[in-house]
Amino acid sequence: MNRLLLLMITASSLFISASARCSEEDLAQSQSNYGAIAYSSSSDVYGRSWNYSSRQQAETRALRECQSRSAQNDCTVVTWFRDACGALATTPNNGYGGDWGNSIVAAERNALQICSQYGRNCTILTSVCSDR
């Protein structure tokens, strides 16, 4: 009888512990702030977003902003980020690179590095951070 009771208590404790861990992960995920940067290389315009509750919302907002400025309607998301920063670097010959980082400096450095694979004289076109 004592063994059965001990087994039931142990199983209940494991279930409660696992449930609490899942709840903490869900809560952390729901409190994250997402951002994105979209870009049209043909129009050289961008859209950006920050502090959205999901990646999809952030990307949709960035695309909508970019499309409203683009004559070609060819914007694409070049980077997204969660509780971090994003940056977009471009070249004079339509090369570009977008990336994220834990700080604005890191995001810009990463974007410049990617951009440099597609051309010379990369410069930062935009960068933005979500709240953490």
mmCIF file of C-alpha atoms in Angstrom:
data_model
loop_
_atom_site.group_PDB
_atom_site.id
_atom_site.type_symbol
_atom_site.label_atom_id
_atom_site.label_comp_id
_atom_site.label_asym_id
_atom_site.label_seq_id
_atom_site.Cartn_x
_atom_site.Cartn_y
_atom_site.Cartn_z
ATOM 1 C CA MET A 1 0.000 0.000 0.000
ATOM 2 C CA ASN A 2 2.814 2.414 0.903
ATOM 3 C CA ARG A 3 4.621 1.603 -2.349
ATOM 4 C CA LEU A 4 1.499 2.360 -4.376
ATOM 5 C CA LEU A 5 0.995 5.649 -2.549
ATOM 6 C CA LEU A 6 4.661 6.589 -3.053
ATOM 7 C CA LEU A 7 4.425 5.727 -6.763
ATOM 8 C CA MET A 8 1.289 7.857 -7.162
ATOM 9 C CA ILE A 9 2.893 10.823 -5.370
ATOM 10 C CA THR A 10 6.053 10.547 -7.492
ATOM 11 C CA ALA A 11 4.057 10.366 -10.730
ATOM 12 C CA SER A 12 1.942 13.359 -9.689
ATOM 13 C CA SER A 13 5.048 15.370 -8.824
ATOM 14 C CA LEU A 14 6.629 14.635 -12.194
ATOM 15 C CA PHE A 15 3.446 15.656 -14.013
ATOM 16 C CA ILE A 16 3.154 18.907 -12.054
ATOM 17 C CA SER A 17 6.834 19.694 -12.638
ATOM 18 C CA ALA A 18 6.545 19.071 -16.393
ATOM 19 C CA SER A 19 3.336 21.113 -16.606
ATOM 20 C CA ALA A 20 4.935 24.034 -14.788
ATOM 21 C CA ARG A 21 7.949 23.937 -17.118
ATOM 22 C CA CYS A 22 5.712 23.973 -20.207
ATOM 23 C CA SER A 23 3.725 26.886 -18.800
ATOM 24 C CA GLU A 24 6.924 28.872 -18.184
ATOM 25 C CA GLU A 25 8.091 28.233 -21.771
ATOM 26 C CA ASP A 26 4.680 29.196 -23.176
ATOM 27 C CA LEU A 27 4.680 32.362 -21.074
ATOM 28 C CA ALA A 28 8.192 33.320 -22.201
ATOM 29 C CA GLN A 29 7.211 32.739 -25.827
ATOM 30 C CA SER A 30 4.034 34.808 -25.478
ATOM 31 C CA GLN A 31 5.955 37.699 -23.913
ATOM 32 C CA SER A 32 8.519 37.849 -26.715
ATOM 33 C CA ASN A 33 8.648 40.819 -29.062
ATOM 34 C CA TYR A 34 9.170 40.118 -32.742
ATOM 35 C CA GLY A 35 10.352 42.381 -35.514
ATOM 36 C CA ALA A 36 11.116 42.124 -39.213
ATOM 37 C CA ILE A 37 12.578 44.036 -42.135
ATOM 38 C CA ALA A 38 11.264 43.683 -45.700
ATOM 39 C CA TYR A 39 13.022 45.061 -48.773
ATOM 40 C CA SER A 40 12.479 45.718 -52.478
ATOM 41 C CA SER A 41 15.813 45.874 -54.287
ATOM 42 C CA SER A 42 14.183 47.117 -57.502
ATOM 43 C CA SER A 43 12.593 50.106 -55.736
ATOM 44 C CA ASP A 44 15.229 50.422 -52.990
ATOM 45 C CA VAL A 45 12.546 50.767 -50.316
ATOM 46 C CA TYR A 46 12.014 48.915 -47.072
ATOM 47 C CA GLY A 47 9.458 48.326 -44.374
ATOM 48 C CA ARG A 48 10.139 47.385 -40.802
ATOM 49 C CA SER A 49 8.316 46.371 -37.661
ATOM 50 C CA TRP A 50 9.098 45.828 -34.006
ATOM 51 C CA ASN A 51 7.376 44.790 -30.776
ATOM 52 C CA TYR A 52 4.824 42.457 -32.333
ATOM 53 C CA SER A 53 3.610 39.393 -30.445
ATOM 54 C CA SER A 54 4.347 36.928 -33.270
ATOM 55 C CA ARG A 55 6.750 36.482 -36.148
ATOM 56 C CA GLN A 56 3.850 36.378 -38.610
ATOM 57 C CA GLN A 57 2.461 39.713 -37.391
ATOM 58 C CA ALA A 58 5.896 41.329 -37.582
ATOM 59 C CA GLU A 59 6.574 40.043 -41.092
ATOM 60 C CA THR A 60 3.106 41.054 -42.315
ATOM 61 C CA ARG A 61 3.558 44.589 -41.001
ATOM 62 C CA ALA A 62 7.039 44.980 -42.524
ATOM 63 C CA LEU A 63 5.824 43.665 -45.887
ATOM 64 C CA ARG A 64 2.776 45.935 -45.857
ATOM 65 C CA GLU A 65 4.926 48.983 -45.116
ATOM 66 C CA CYS A 66 7.424 48.050 -47.840
ATOM 67 C CA GLN A 67 4.706 47.312 -50.425
ATOM 68 C CA SER A 68 3.075 50.687 -49.770
ATOM 69 C CA ARG A 69 6.339 52.358 -50.867
ATOM 70 C CA SER A 70 7.332 50.012 -53.703
ATOM 71 C CA ALA A 71 6.335 50.616 -57.310
ATOM 72 C CA GLN A 72 7.186 47.002 -58.202
ATOM 73 C CA ASN A 73 5.248 45.165 -55.475
ATOM 74 C CA ASP A 74 8.226 42.822 -54.981
ATOM 75 C CA CYS A 75 9.101 43.199 -51.304
ATOM 76 C CA THR A 76 10.473 40.214 -49.409
ATOM 77 C CA VAL A 77 11.316 39.718 -45.747
ATOM 78 C CA VAL A 78 15.106 39.855 -45.453
ATOM 79 C CA THR A 79 15.303 39.230 -41.706
ATOM 80 C CA TRP A 80 13.150 38.668 -38.641
ATOM 81 C CA PHE A 81 14.141 38.698 -34.999
ATOM 82 C CA ARG A 82 12.801 37.954 -31.523
ATOM 83 C CA ASP A 83 13.812 40.052 -28.523
ATOM 84 C CA ALA A 84 16.742 41.301 -30.590
ATOM 85 C CA CYS A 85 17.660 43.686 -33.403
ATOM 86 C CA GLY A 86 17.616 43.512 -37.186
ATOM 87 C CA ALA A 87 19.476 45.432 -39.879
ATOM 88 C CA LEU A 88 19.537 45.818 -43.651
ATOM 89 C CA ALA A 89 22.652 46.778 -45.612
ATOM 90 C CA THR A 90 22.669 47.606 -49.336
ATOM 91 C CA THR A 91 25.164 48.209 -52.140
ATOM 92 C CA PRO A 92 24.941 50.760 -54.978
ATOM 93 C CA ASN A 93 24.386 47.879 -57.460
ATOM 94 C CA ASN A 94 21.278 46.412 -55.745
ATOM 95 C CA GLY A 95 23.112 43.900 -53.576
ATOM 96 C CA TYR A 96 21.836 43.610 -50.030
ATOM 97 C CA GLY A 97 22.050 41.646 -46.828
ATOM 98 C CA GLY A 98 19.741 41.459 -43.853
ATOM 99 C CA ASP A 99 20.435 39.820 -40.527
ATOM 100 C CA TRP A 100 19.793 40.012 -36.794
ATOM 101 C CA GLY A 101 21.889 40.302 -33.651
ATOM 102 C CA ASN A 102 21.544 40.679 -29.902
ATOM 103 C CA SER A 103 22.426 44.376 -30.213
ATOM 104 C CA ILE A 104 22.065 46.976 -32.939
ATOM 105 C CA VAL A 105 25.838 46.911 -33.448
ATOM 106 C CA ALA A 106 25.819 43.119 -33.898
ATOM 107 C CA ALA A 107 22.827 43.215 -36.265
ATOM 108 C CA GLU A 108 24.457 45.896 -38.420
ATOM 109 C CA ARG A 109 27.795 44.057 -38.475
ATOM 110 C CA ASN A 110 26.061 40.826 -39.522
ATOM 111 C CA ALA A 111 24.030 42.570 -42.244
ATOM 112 C CA LEU A 112 27.165 44.264 -43.617
ATOM 113 C CA GLN A 113 28.972 40.924 -43.693
ATOM 114 C CA ILE A 114 26.182 39.270 -45.683
ATOM 115 C CA CYS A 115 25.848 42.278 -47.989
ATOM 116 C CA SER A 116 29.577 42.218 -48.760
ATOM 117 C CA GLN A 117 29.088 38.813 -50.407
ATOM 118 C CA TYR A 118 26.923 40.517 -53.058
ATOM 119 C CA GLY A 119 28.844 43.709 -53.745
ATOM 120 C CA ARG A 120 31.133 46.431 -52.483
ATOM 121 C CA ASN A 121 30.523 49.626 -50.561
ATOM 122 C CA CYS A 122 27.735 48.250 -48.367
ATOM 123 C CA THR A 123 26.006 50.736 -46.102
ATOM 124 C CA ILE A 124 23.296 50.308 -43.491
ATOM 125 C CA LEU A 125 19.912 51.318 -44.894
ATOM 126 C CA THR A 126 17.940 50.674 -41.704
ATOM 127 C CA SER A 127 18.139 48.939 -38.349
ATOM 128 C CA VAL A 128 15.659 48.448 -35.535
ATOM 129 C CA CYS A 129 15.332 46.625 -32.200
ATOM 130 C CA SER A 130 12.404 45.077 -30.379
ATOM 131 C CA ASP A 131 12.019 45.628 -26.659
ATOM 132 C CA ARG A 132 13.311 42.795 -24.514
#
